[in-house]
Amino acid sequence: MMKMPNCDRQKYRTALINQGYSRLFWLNISPIMATVLCLYTTSTTNAQQLPTPLPTPTLEPEQSTVPAFRGITSGNQILLNGRTLSGAWLQRPLSADQPTIHLSDGALRQLIGVDLLNTNNPAQQPIEWFSPSTTAMFLGAWLQRGYRYLDITNFAQSAGWQIKANGNILEISTPVTKVTEITQNQESFGDRILLDLDRPTPWQVSQELPVKSPQDPDTPTLKPAKIPNRIWKISIDGIADPALIQRYTPLPPAPLPVPIPNLLKQLLPAPEPLIKQVEVVNNQTVMSLSIPFGMSPRISTLANPNRLIIDVRPDALVAKDITWARGLRWRQQLVNLGTENFPIVWLEINPRAFGLKLKPMRSNPNAVGGTAPLMQLAPKYSAAAAINGGYFNRNNRLPLGAIRQDGQWVSGPILNRGAIAWNDSGQFYFDRLSLQETLVAANNVRSPILFLNSAYVQSGIARYTALWGISYTPLSDNEIILTVQKEQVINQLPGGKAGQTNFPIPPDGYLLIFRGNAVNTAAQLPIGTTLSITSTTTSNDFSRYPNIIGAGPLLIKNRQIVLDAKGEKFSDAFIAEKAIRSGICTNTTGHLMIAAVHNRAGGPGPTLAEHAQLMQLLGCVDALNLDGGSSTSLYLGGQLLDRSPSTAARVHNGIGIFLEQK
C-alpha cells in the first residue's frame, strides 16, 4: 500500500467532511488522490466560478378565452388566494341562487394539485386530494370547446373554499393553512420528503428551465463533465413555521482550513443538498429542490394526518389510463426496453369517433414565419389535444419540412424525409416524401423546382406563393427573383444581400427564386414569358391526402422498423443523440397515437433506434419521429401532460385534435 507523504492528513479529512463528503469516502479514498492532496499543501488555489445560469424565459400568458354559452359565465383566469393564474373555468346555473362551479381538469391538476385517477367513463372523473387511501371522489365531467370541465361545487364546499365569479376571473380563497413539519428520509428508491399540514390546501409543482445540456438536440454536442441538477419548486398555499424556514435557509460556505486543489474539486464536486431552500413568498411556502439528472419528483397526498409526500426517484411517472372524451384516451406508463425503463405519455385517438378531427396548426396562420409555445398554440385554435410537429429554423422561425393544409402546400418537403398524411375520413399514410415540381416555359425551357415555400436553402430554383406571406425576403445573397402573375413573368430583379429587401408575392401568382448556378436559367425567362408548372409527389399516394406534416426520420412501416436517418440526410450527431422524443403513429385498430418519450429512468432519453423500438412496443403499425428535445410537448385540455410548461420551447407548428360539439 502507498504511504501518505509527510503532511497533515487530519486537516484534509476535516475539510472534506465539512464540505459534505462522508467519512466512508475518506476511508476509501485512493492513495493516489491522497497524494494529490498533499502535493498541493504549500500552494493556494482559488475555486473556479461556476458559469452564471441562463435566465428563465417568461412565457406569455394564455391568449385564448372560453366563449360564453347560454346562461353560463366563463373565463380563463383564476385568482387563487390573491395570485392571478391561467386556467379555464365556467359557472352553470343550477337554480336562481345556486350556480355550479366547473374548473378544467388541467387547472384542477396544475393549480390545486388534484390527482386524476383512471377511468373509462369520460363523464365521471375520479380524483384523489388529501383523501383516505381507500376512497376516491367522483366529479362530473363536461366537454366544451376543447376543455373538459369538472364540477367542483361539492368538492370546494367540503374543503371550505370561498368562490366568486368576477368578469373573466374566478376568485378562489382557501382556508389559512400551516406547514407544521418538514422531514426527509432515505428510502430504497431514493429520497422522501414529508410536509405535514394542519389541513388540505392547494399546491403546485414546476421545474425551472435547465442550463442547456447534451440531452437537448438543439444544443452543441460538446458534453460537460457533469450534467447539472434540475431545480424543482413545490409551492404550498400555507405558511411554514419560522423555525422550519430557518432550518432550510442556505448558509454561506465556511472557509476551508487548508486549500483544496482545483483538480480535486473538479473530480469530486461538493454534493448538493436535496432541499436547497424553504421560503415564504406571497403567502405560499416555496420549497426549492435540487434534483439530479435522471430523477424526478413523484408527489402525492394523504389524509389523517394531512401530508404532502415528495418521492425523488428515477421511475417517478405514475401509470394512467383515462378516457378523457369519446374517442380520446390519455395513457402513460414506464415502458421496458431491455434493461432500460422509459416514461412515455401518449394519447390514443379514434379518428372515426363522431365530431373528432385532426388539423395542422401553425403559430402564425397568416404567414409562414413564427413560433409559439404549444400551450398557447393549441388554445388559440380551440384544439382539445395537440403535439408539436416538424422542424424549423430557430433563428428565422421558418419551417424546414412539409406542411400541407386543406390541399395547399404551406411549406414543401425536403430531403425525402418521413411524413404523415391524413384526410377527414380517418385514413392515414406514412412514408418518405418528395415533391417534384417542373417549370415549363413556352420557349421549351424546362427546369426542376427544388423547393416550395421552404427555408431550406440550396443552389437551384425555389418557388414562394402567397401562403408564404405577403412578401419574400432573400434567404441568401445574390438571388435572382422573378415575379410570375397570371402565368406570365412580369418582373425580374436582383435579390441583393440576404435579409435586406422585401419582394411582394402576388396573390394570383408566385415568385421564382434562382440561387447559385440556377441564376443562368433566369436569363432564359425574360419578362413576358408564359410559364406553367407540373407537380407530383413521391410516393404518389401522398397526393390523395389534403393534410401532411413532415418531420423524420420514418421509424416504422407495416409493423417493421425502417429507420434510415442517414438516408434522410440527418447529421451523425443527431443520429447518435440521446434525447427526449415526440412521435406519431397508427396502431392495429386504425387509431392514431401521439406520444412523448422522456429521459429514461436514471439517464438520458432514447436514441432514434430506441425510439423506433419503443413505438413498436406500443403497438404502432406505422410511425414517424417528430421534432424533439425541448420542442417535445403533449397538450390536453389546457395542460402539458409530459413536462412543466416552463421547460417547453416555442414551436413552429403542431398537429391538433379537435372535438366538435354535438
XYZ file of C-alpha atoms in Angstrom:
662
model
C 0.000 0.000 0.000
C 1.199 3.521 -0.809
C 2.015 5.724 2.167
C 0.860 9.274 2.576
C 3.600 11.878 2.127
C 4.664 13.792 5.169
C 1.668 16.131 5.613
C -1.291 16.768 7.887
C -3.753 14.060 6.850
C -6.266 15.133 9.522
C -6.623 18.632 8.029
C -7.816 17.232 4.711
C -10.089 14.733 6.372
C -11.802 17.524 8.340
C -12.032 19.801 5.285
C -13.663 17.153 3.137
C -16.178 16.175 5.812
C -17.071 19.844 6.278
C -17.770 20.029 2.549
C -20.298 17.196 2.756
C -18.173 14.142 1.957
C -18.759 11.131 4.130
C -16.279 9.529 6.473
C -16.733 6.382 4.425
C -15.431 8.275 1.403
C -12.333 9.343 3.322
C -11.607 5.828 4.479
C -11.858 4.557 0.906
C -10.193 7.453 -0.917
C -7.491 6.226 -3.262
C -3.837 6.622 -2.229
C -3.213 8.487 -5.471
C -5.860 11.075 -4.580
C -4.401 11.410 -1.122
C -1.022 12.066 -2.670
C -2.540 14.794 -4.838
C -3.929 16.429 -1.713
C -0.560 16.629 -0.031
C 1.309 17.826 -3.102
C -0.858 20.946 -3.006
C -0.358 21.785 0.657
C 2.045 24.635 0.001
C 0.123 26.290 -2.854
C -3.141 28.235 -2.617
C -5.659 27.801 -5.434
C -8.851 29.723 -5.996
C -12.145 27.960 -6.622
C -13.340 28.408 -10.203
C -16.552 30.354 -10.510
C -19.484 28.428 -11.862
C -20.999 29.818 -15.072
C -23.992 32.063 -14.499
C -27.198 30.174 -15.447
C -29.180 31.497 -18.377
C -32.268 33.455 -17.314
C -35.534 31.547 -17.423
C -37.687 32.984 -20.229
C -41.072 34.291 -19.182
C -43.844 32.544 -21.060
C -46.559 34.759 -22.403
C -49.982 34.361 -20.753
C -52.543 32.176 -22.448
C -54.340 34.323 -25.008
C -57.417 32.199 -25.559
C -60.773 32.847 -23.975
C -63.596 30.450 -23.225
C -66.685 31.685 -25.068
C -69.909 32.319 -23.157
C -72.796 29.875 -23.545
C -76.495 30.367 -22.778
C -76.916 31.030 -19.066
C -73.248 30.319 -18.428
C -70.457 32.644 -17.338
C -66.903 31.631 -18.117
C -63.322 32.829 -18.225
C -59.687 31.829 -18.456
C -58.169 33.391 -15.340
C -58.266 32.241 -11.724
C -57.431 34.433 -8.743
C -56.227 31.811 -6.259
C -55.574 33.280 -2.811
C -54.615 36.607 -4.385
C -52.463 35.229 -7.232
C -53.716 35.569 -10.824
C -53.161 32.344 -12.781
C -54.230 30.995 -16.165
C -56.988 28.399 -16.020
C -60.303 27.769 -17.775
C -63.479 27.809 -15.678
C -67.204 28.208 -16.088
C -70.256 28.673 -13.931
C -73.531 26.954 -14.815
C -76.900 27.858 -13.319
C -78.357 25.092 -11.171
C -81.042 27.329 -9.730
C -81.676 31.055 -9.423
C -79.339 31.420 -6.449
C -77.167 28.314 -6.626
C -74.760 28.010 -9.573
C -72.390 25.105 -10.102
C -68.669 25.811 -10.480
C -66.541 23.958 -13.011
C -62.750 24.014 -13.441
C -60.941 22.479 -16.386
C -59.225 19.293 -15.301
C -55.920 20.867 -16.320
C -56.457 23.782 -13.928
C -57.585 21.471 -11.134
C -54.487 19.333 -11.621
C -51.917 22.085 -12.089
C -53.187 24.771 -9.718
C -54.780 22.726 -6.920
C -52.685 19.545 -7.039
C -55.630 17.197 -7.613
C -54.632 13.778 -8.965
C -56.804 12.434 -11.783
C -57.364 8.688 -11.409
C -58.032 6.045 -14.026
C -61.489 5.921 -15.594
C -63.219 4.532 -18.685
C -66.162 6.915 -18.297
C -65.462 10.382 -19.760
C -68.491 11.834 -17.905
C -67.182 10.864 -14.427
C -63.663 11.660 -13.234
C -62.406 10.051 -10.002
C -59.898 12.211 -8.148
C -57.577 11.991 -5.165
C -56.686 15.001 -2.992
C -55.793 14.504 0.654
C -58.174 11.546 0.612
C -58.104 8.305 2.590
C -56.180 5.730 0.561
C -59.313 3.607 0.017
C -61.582 6.474 -1.021
C -61.906 8.377 -4.307
C -64.204 11.304 -5.009
C -66.047 11.424 -8.350
C -66.582 14.702 -10.191
C -68.972 15.134 -13.101
C -67.172 15.995 -16.355
C -68.468 18.192 -19.179
C -66.699 18.746 -22.512
C -66.815 22.207 -24.054
C -64.640 23.963 -26.655
C -61.520 21.889 -26.165
C -61.693 21.763 -22.357
C -63.010 19.100 -20.020
C -64.691 20.840 -17.105
C -65.110 19.121 -13.738
C -67.905 20.085 -11.363
C -66.109 21.145 -8.166
C -69.157 22.619 -6.379
C -69.406 20.000 -3.620
C -65.646 19.435 -3.566
C -64.977 23.143 -2.931
C -67.716 23.376 -0.310
C -66.366 20.436 1.669
C -62.866 21.960 1.529
C -64.160 25.260 2.887
C -63.372 27.356 -0.191
C -64.929 30.732 -0.954
C -65.630 31.173 -4.698
C -66.898 34.168 -6.650
C -67.036 34.889 -10.394
C -65.865 38.385 -11.280
C -65.950 39.015 -15.029
C -63.314 36.841 -16.694
C -61.805 35.906 -13.318
C -62.871 33.192 -10.890
C -61.819 34.200 -7.384
C -60.978 31.293 -5.067
C -59.995 31.723 -1.419
C -58.968 28.677 0.588
C -58.651 28.480 4.399
C -55.424 29.598 6.036
C -53.106 26.605 6.313
C -49.942 25.951 8.298
C -46.979 23.785 7.294
C -46.163 22.209 10.626
C -43.193 19.958 9.823
C -40.776 19.006 7.055
C -38.843 15.758 7.248
C -36.510 13.989 4.849
C -35.888 10.247 4.775
C -33.759 7.917 2.687
C -35.804 5.136 1.050
C -34.851 2.209 -1.184
C -35.943 4.115 -4.314
C -34.340 7.454 -3.362
C -35.267 10.360 -1.077
C -38.661 11.037 0.501
C -39.753 14.437 1.832
C -42.833 14.737 4.033
C -44.647 18.024 4.576
C -47.168 17.922 7.415
C -50.119 20.329 7.107
C -52.874 21.241 9.520
C -55.467 20.953 6.708
C -55.703 20.169 2.957
C -54.534 23.032 0.751
C -53.693 23.690 -2.913
C -50.154 23.053 -4.113
C -48.285 23.420 -7.392
C -45.097 21.991 -8.864
C -42.856 23.484 -11.536
C -39.447 22.860 -12.992
C -37.035 25.644 -13.787
C -35.584 25.770 -17.279
C -32.292 23.853 -17.070
C -28.993 25.047 -18.424
C -28.597 23.671 -21.951
C -27.382 20.085 -21.867
C -26.283 17.426 -24.350
C -29.669 15.736 -23.950
C -31.251 18.585 -25.913
C -30.596 18.184 -29.670
C -30.823 21.967 -30.077
C -27.575 22.367 -28.144
C -23.930 21.894 -29.122
C -22.635 18.341 -28.941
C -19.776 19.249 -26.605
C -20.600 17.371 -23.418
C -19.783 18.794 -19.996
C -18.181 16.596 -17.356
C -21.305 16.679 -15.232
C -24.922 17.435 -16.080
C -26.187 19.991 -13.572
C -29.048 19.229 -11.223
C -32.562 20.332 -12.149
C -34.342 22.785 -9.871
C -37.932 21.890 -8.999
C -40.175 24.127 -6.922
C -43.052 22.889 -4.782
C -45.394 25.734 -3.773
C -47.917 25.124 -0.978
C -50.753 27.508 -0.133
C -49.765 27.615 3.504
C -47.301 29.277 5.854
C -44.409 27.334 7.341
C -43.308 27.907 10.910
C -40.320 30.305 11.084
C -38.227 27.553 12.633
C -38.732 25.431 9.514
C -37.747 28.341 7.292
C -34.610 28.875 9.342
C -33.743 25.186 9.201
C -33.542 25.304 5.404
C -32.068 28.768 4.918
C -28.799 28.398 2.982
C -25.695 29.352 4.941
C -22.611 30.887 3.331
C -19.907 28.264 2.815
C -17.410 28.076 5.650
C -13.778 28.735 4.641
C -11.630 25.646 4.402
C -8.879 25.356 6.981
C -6.465 24.481 4.180
C -6.754 24.952 0.421
C -8.060 22.072 -1.653
C -6.707 21.980 -5.212
C -8.971 22.812 -8.150
C -8.163 19.410 -9.592
C -9.770 17.691 -6.630
C -12.809 19.994 -6.773
C -13.326 19.067 -10.415
C -13.026 15.369 -9.721
C -15.087 15.466 -6.532
C -17.656 18.277 -6.719
C -19.357 19.042 -3.419
C -22.704 17.238 -3.156
C -25.756 19.483 -3.302
C -28.442 19.168 -0.636
C -31.787 17.950 -1.944
C -33.701 20.746 -0.189
C -31.925 23.912 -1.294
C -34.261 26.375 0.362
C -37.646 26.843 2.008
C -39.124 30.331 1.944
C -42.460 32.099 2.239
C -43.427 34.062 -0.884
C -46.860 35.649 -1.444
C -48.399 33.638 1.406
C -47.027 30.410 -0.036
C -44.347 28.130 1.321
C -41.995 27.503 -1.589
C -39.590 24.575 -1.381
C -36.733 24.509 -3.920
C -35.319 21.060 -4.637
C -32.037 20.310 -6.406
C -32.711 17.010 -8.175
C -30.008 15.067 -10.048
C -30.459 14.486 -13.771
C -32.369 11.245 -14.366
C -34.512 11.698 -11.253
C -37.892 13.415 -10.839
C -40.352 14.098 -8.022
C -43.432 11.929 -7.597
C -45.903 13.896 -5.468
C -48.935 12.509 -3.658
C -51.176 13.464 -0.727
C -52.505 11.718 2.355
C -55.211 12.436 4.907
C -55.063 11.893 8.681
C -52.533 13.368 9.026
C -52.763 15.778 6.091
C -49.485 15.339 4.340
C -47.720 16.101 1.063
C -45.343 13.301 0.056
C -42.486 14.025 -2.358
C -40.607 10.964 -3.575
C -37.493 11.708 -5.643
C -36.872 8.674 -7.792
C -35.753 7.599 -11.283
C -39.131 5.969 -12.046
C -41.349 8.849 -10.947
C -44.003 8.524 -13.676
C -47.316 7.126 -12.371
C -49.273 4.903 -14.765
C -52.570 6.368 -16.009
C -55.388 5.238 -18.278
C -58.089 7.907 -18.559
C -60.836 8.008 -21.149
C -60.867 11.780 -21.482
C -63.553 12.042 -24.157
C -65.284 9.705 -26.526
C -62.565 8.567 -28.897
C -59.741 10.187 -26.883
C -57.765 8.256 -24.281
C -54.869 9.540 -22.148
C -52.301 6.920 -21.180
C -48.891 6.972 -19.533
C -46.546 4.375 -18.111
C -42.954 3.238 -17.864
C -42.124 1.034 -20.861
C -39.351 -1.512 -20.514
C -36.792 -1.817 -23.318
C -34.172 -4.378 -22.396
C -32.723 -3.211 -19.095
C -33.968 0.368 -19.523
C -37.264 1.934 -18.479
C -38.632 4.895 -20.430
C -41.510 7.126 -19.277
C -43.985 7.511 -22.145
C -47.085 9.684 -22.172
C -49.435 9.271 -25.104
C -52.915 9.966 -26.396
C -54.833 7.380 -28.371
C -57.372 8.880 -30.750
C -60.137 7.149 -32.666
C -60.364 9.299 -35.820
C -63.740 7.784 -36.680
C -65.363 8.954 -33.439
C -68.171 11.418 -34.021
C -67.010 15.028 -34.125
C -63.271 14.288 -33.879
C -60.923 15.881 -36.439
C -57.196 16.400 -36.957
C -55.684 19.565 -38.420
C -52.225 21.073 -38.844
C -51.682 24.123 -36.645
C -49.269 26.987 -37.300
C -48.081 29.583 -34.822
C -48.810 32.255 -37.442
C -51.850 31.388 -39.583
C -51.315 34.452 -41.820
C -47.698 33.820 -42.809
C -45.181 31.024 -42.741
C -42.844 32.506 -40.121
C -43.326 32.462 -36.364
C -43.133 30.328 -33.223
C -45.164 29.953 -30.030
C -45.381 27.533 -27.088
C -47.790 24.684 -27.771
C -49.575 25.726 -24.543
C -50.574 28.931 -26.381
C -50.925 27.488 -29.873
C -53.476 24.780 -29.035
C -55.985 27.019 -27.155
C -55.659 29.630 -29.907
C -57.101 27.076 -32.345
C -59.510 25.620 -29.720
C -57.782 22.247 -30.017
C -58.609 19.718 -27.314
C -55.263 17.963 -27.731
C -52.078 18.555 -29.676
C -48.466 17.554 -30.214
C -45.576 19.527 -31.661
C -44.925 18.918 -35.350
C -41.992 19.278 -37.742
C -38.625 21.000 -37.790
C -37.895 24.699 -38.230
C -35.057 27.188 -38.122
C -34.950 28.662 -34.602
C -33.176 31.812 -35.788
C -35.554 32.967 -38.539
C -38.525 30.872 -37.280
C -39.183 29.426 -40.741
C -40.204 25.805 -41.499
C -37.830 23.044 -42.576
C -40.223 20.409 -43.858
C -43.624 19.598 -45.229
C -46.809 21.345 -44.111
C -49.826 20.732 -46.319
C -53.173 22.040 -45.131
C -56.507 21.563 -46.884
C -54.718 20.592 -50.099
C -52.322 23.562 -50.148
C -48.577 23.462 -49.582
C -47.773 25.916 -46.808
C -44.234 24.515 -46.850
C -42.824 21.874 -49.165
C -40.948 18.711 -48.133
C -37.156 18.489 -48.046
C -34.536 15.731 -48.346
C -37.036 12.883 -48.882
C -37.790 12.789 -45.180
C -40.589 10.949 -43.419
C -44.091 12.424 -43.249
C -47.641 11.624 -42.167
C -50.672 12.378 -44.334
C -54.360 12.144 -43.473
C -57.892 13.038 -44.530
C -61.143 13.751 -42.706
C -62.300 10.150 -43.130
C -59.831 8.845 -40.567
C -57.327 7.479 -43.096
C -53.566 7.922 -42.618
C -50.481 7.365 -44.737
C -46.826 7.243 -43.629
C -43.803 7.228 -45.918
C -40.833 9.262 -47.054
C -41.991 12.242 -49.075
C -40.638 14.209 -52.019
C -42.324 16.842 -54.151
C -41.291 17.162 -57.782
C -42.242 20.404 -59.480
C -41.118 21.234 -63.016
C -41.086 24.696 -64.540
C -42.168 24.623 -68.189
C -41.754 27.749 -70.350
C -43.327 28.453 -73.704
C -39.816 28.634 -75.214
C -39.260 24.954 -74.242
C -37.123 25.724 -71.195
C -37.748 23.033 -68.574
C -36.198 23.189 -65.118
C -36.829 21.399 -61.826
C -38.121 23.465 -58.902
C -36.337 22.029 -55.887
C -38.162 23.742 -53.033
C -41.618 25.184 -52.413
C -42.204 27.723 -49.611
C -39.125 26.421 -47.817
C -36.443 27.891 -45.550
C -34.042 25.167 -46.685
C -31.570 26.994 -48.932
C -29.625 25.219 -51.683
C -28.447 26.038 -55.180
C -31.331 25.735 -57.653
C -34.823 27.117 -58.171
C -37.294 27.681 -55.343
C -40.897 28.881 -55.505
C -42.812 31.015 -52.998
C -46.573 31.516 -53.045
C -48.915 33.802 -51.113
C -49.072 31.105 -48.389
C -45.525 32.149 -47.503
C -46.828 35.642 -46.723
C -47.337 38.968 -48.452
C -43.638 39.217 -49.314
C -40.397 37.277 -49.581
C -37.045 38.389 -48.149
C -33.961 36.762 -49.747
C -32.537 33.909 -47.697
C -29.136 34.005 -49.448
C -27.004 36.554 -51.261
C -27.246 37.356 -54.974
C -30.530 35.621 -55.750
C -32.445 36.433 -58.932
C -36.148 36.954 -58.320
C -38.833 36.514 -60.979
C -42.384 37.643 -60.302
C -44.980 35.471 -62.044
C -48.572 36.657 -62.270
C -51.346 35.008 -64.239
C -48.771 32.536 -65.614
C -46.534 35.235 -67.061
C -43.193 36.664 -65.960
C -43.914 40.320 -65.129
C -40.663 41.304 -63.393
C -37.082 40.160 -62.868
C -34.896 41.707 -60.174
C -31.622 41.017 -58.326
C -32.177 39.995 -54.705
C -29.070 41.685 -53.322
C -27.880 40.857 -49.804
C -29.812 38.300 -47.773
C -32.399 39.687 -45.371
C -32.411 43.273 -46.677
C -35.198 43.756 -49.255
C -38.804 42.566 -49.259
C -40.290 41.442 -52.566
C -44.115 41.350 -52.821
C -45.717 37.990 -53.614
C -48.732 38.404 -55.918
C -51.880 36.745 -54.535
C -52.659 35.384 -58.030
C -49.119 34.230 -58.771
C -45.781 33.398 -57.165
C -42.083 34.239 -57.028
C -39.347 32.124 -58.581
C -36.023 32.358 -56.751
C -32.849 31.401 -58.625
C -29.824 30.581 -56.449
C -26.249 29.567 -57.277
C -25.775 28.111 -60.735
C -29.508 28.398 -61.438
C -29.188 32.173 -61.987
C -28.159 31.359 -65.561
C -31.600 29.831 -66.145
C -33.283 33.099 -65.131
C -31.743 34.817 -68.156
C -33.725 32.424 -70.392
C -37.036 33.613 -68.904
C -37.427 37.271 -69.894
C -40.410 39.419 -68.967
C -43.491 38.254 -70.867
C -42.527 34.565 -70.888
C -45.501 32.251 -70.330
C -44.916 29.610 -67.648
C -46.660 26.517 -66.334
C -45.812 24.118 -63.548
C -46.282 20.359 -63.275
C -46.316 18.802 -59.827
C -46.261 15.295 -58.377
C -45.349 13.597 -55.115
C -43.274 10.521 -54.344
C -44.827 8.341 -53.178
C -47.805 9.266 -55.359
C -50.159 8.173 -52.556
C -49.425 11.429 -50.726
C -51.286 13.385 -53.418
C -54.570 11.819 -52.228
C -54.367 13.431 -48.782
C -55.183 17.091 -48.060
C -53.163 17.300 -44.817
C -49.466 16.467 -44.362
C -46.859 17.127 -41.678
C -43.249 16.217 -42.417
C -40.504 15.589 -39.864
C -38.482 12.368 -39.810
C -36.956 10.014 -39.781
C -39.619 7.443 -40.618
C -39.492 4.827 -37.859
C -41.931 2.025 -38.687
C -43.719 0.927 -41.861
C -46.129 -2.017 -41.905
C -45.014 -3.079 -38.377
C -41.347 -3.232 -39.438
C -38.661 -0.803 -38.262
C -37.416 1.047 -41.364
C -35.239 3.662 -39.662
C -32.731 5.203 -42.100
C -31.744 8.545 -40.632
C -28.616 8.718 -42.788
C -30.716 8.268 -45.924
C -32.972 11.121 -44.783
C -29.871 13.350 -44.506
C -29.813 13.748 -40.738
C -26.421 14.537 -39.224
C -24.290 11.981 -37.409
C -24.624 13.998 -34.188
C -28.423 13.962 -34.463
C -28.451 10.228 -35.168
C -26.292 9.443 -32.129
C -28.114 11.822 -29.777
C -29.935 10.519 -26.720
C -32.822 12.949 -26.359
C -36.438 13.482 -25.439
C -38.567 12.434 -28.444
C -42.006 13.055 -29.937
C -43.710 10.514 -32.181
C -46.926 9.855 -34.057
C -48.239 6.514 -35.265
C -51.243 4.358 -36.087
C -51.957 1.036 -34.386
C -53.649 -2.190 -35.416
C -57.133 -0.780 -34.704
C -56.544 2.182 -37.003
C -56.339 4.577 -34.070
C -53.835 7.422 -34.057
C -51.335 7.740 -31.217
C -49.304 10.845 -30.349
C -46.542 10.208 -27.827
C -43.822 11.924 -25.803
C -40.859 9.815 -24.631
C -38.749 11.437 -21.918
C -35.469 10.622 -20.192
C -35.018 7.001 -19.218
C -35.046 6.136 -15.528
C -31.710 7.428 -14.256
C -30.373 8.636 -17.602
C -30.907 10.472 -20.890
C -33.669 9.987 -23.441
C -33.818 7.399 -26.229
C -31.719 7.256 -29.347
C -33.609 7.172 -32.630
C -33.161 3.396 -32.739
C -34.569 3.050 -29.215
C -37.425 5.389 -30.125
C -38.368 3.122 -33.037
C -38.321 0.083 -30.754
C -40.431 1.839 -28.113
C -43.047 2.868 -30.674
C -43.115 -0.731 -31.867
C -43.684 -1.907 -28.277
C -46.649 0.493 -28.032
C -48.249 -1.407 -30.928
C -47.510 1.016 -33.762
C -48.033 -0.222 -37.321
C -46.625 2.928 -38.973
C -44.678 5.552 -37.021
C -42.875 8.851 -37.581
C -40.378 10.734 -35.412
C -41.360 14.380 -34.879
C -39.250 17.313 -33.718
C -37.923 16.553 -30.230
C -35.770 17.789 -27.377
C -37.135 20.975 -25.859
C -39.814 21.082 -28.604
C -41.473 17.907 -27.333
C -44.873 18.904 -25.927
C -48.046 16.871 -25.455
C -51.102 19.031 -24.768
C -54.533 18.081 -23.459
C -57.300 20.441 -22.366
C -55.191 23.347 -21.089
C -52.248 21.368 -19.696
C -48.993 19.796 -20.815
C -49.099 16.149 -19.827
C -45.421 15.338 -20.255
C -43.449 18.235 -18.801
C -43.502 21.511 -16.921
C -44.552 24.286 -19.355
C -41.539 26.398 -18.337
C -39.207 23.790 -19.885
C -41.030 23.557 -23.236
C -39.626 25.563 -26.145
C -41.600 27.528 -28.708
C -42.547 25.529 -31.807
C -43.421 26.460 -35.364
C -46.248 24.003 -35.985
C -48.188 21.169 -34.461
C -50.961 18.651 -35.022
C -54.236 19.491 -33.309
C -57.067 17.181 -32.247
C -60.462 18.881 -32.416
C -63.683 17.752 -30.762
C -66.680 19.294 -32.491
C -69.700 19.964 -30.313
C -72.879 17.943 -30.793
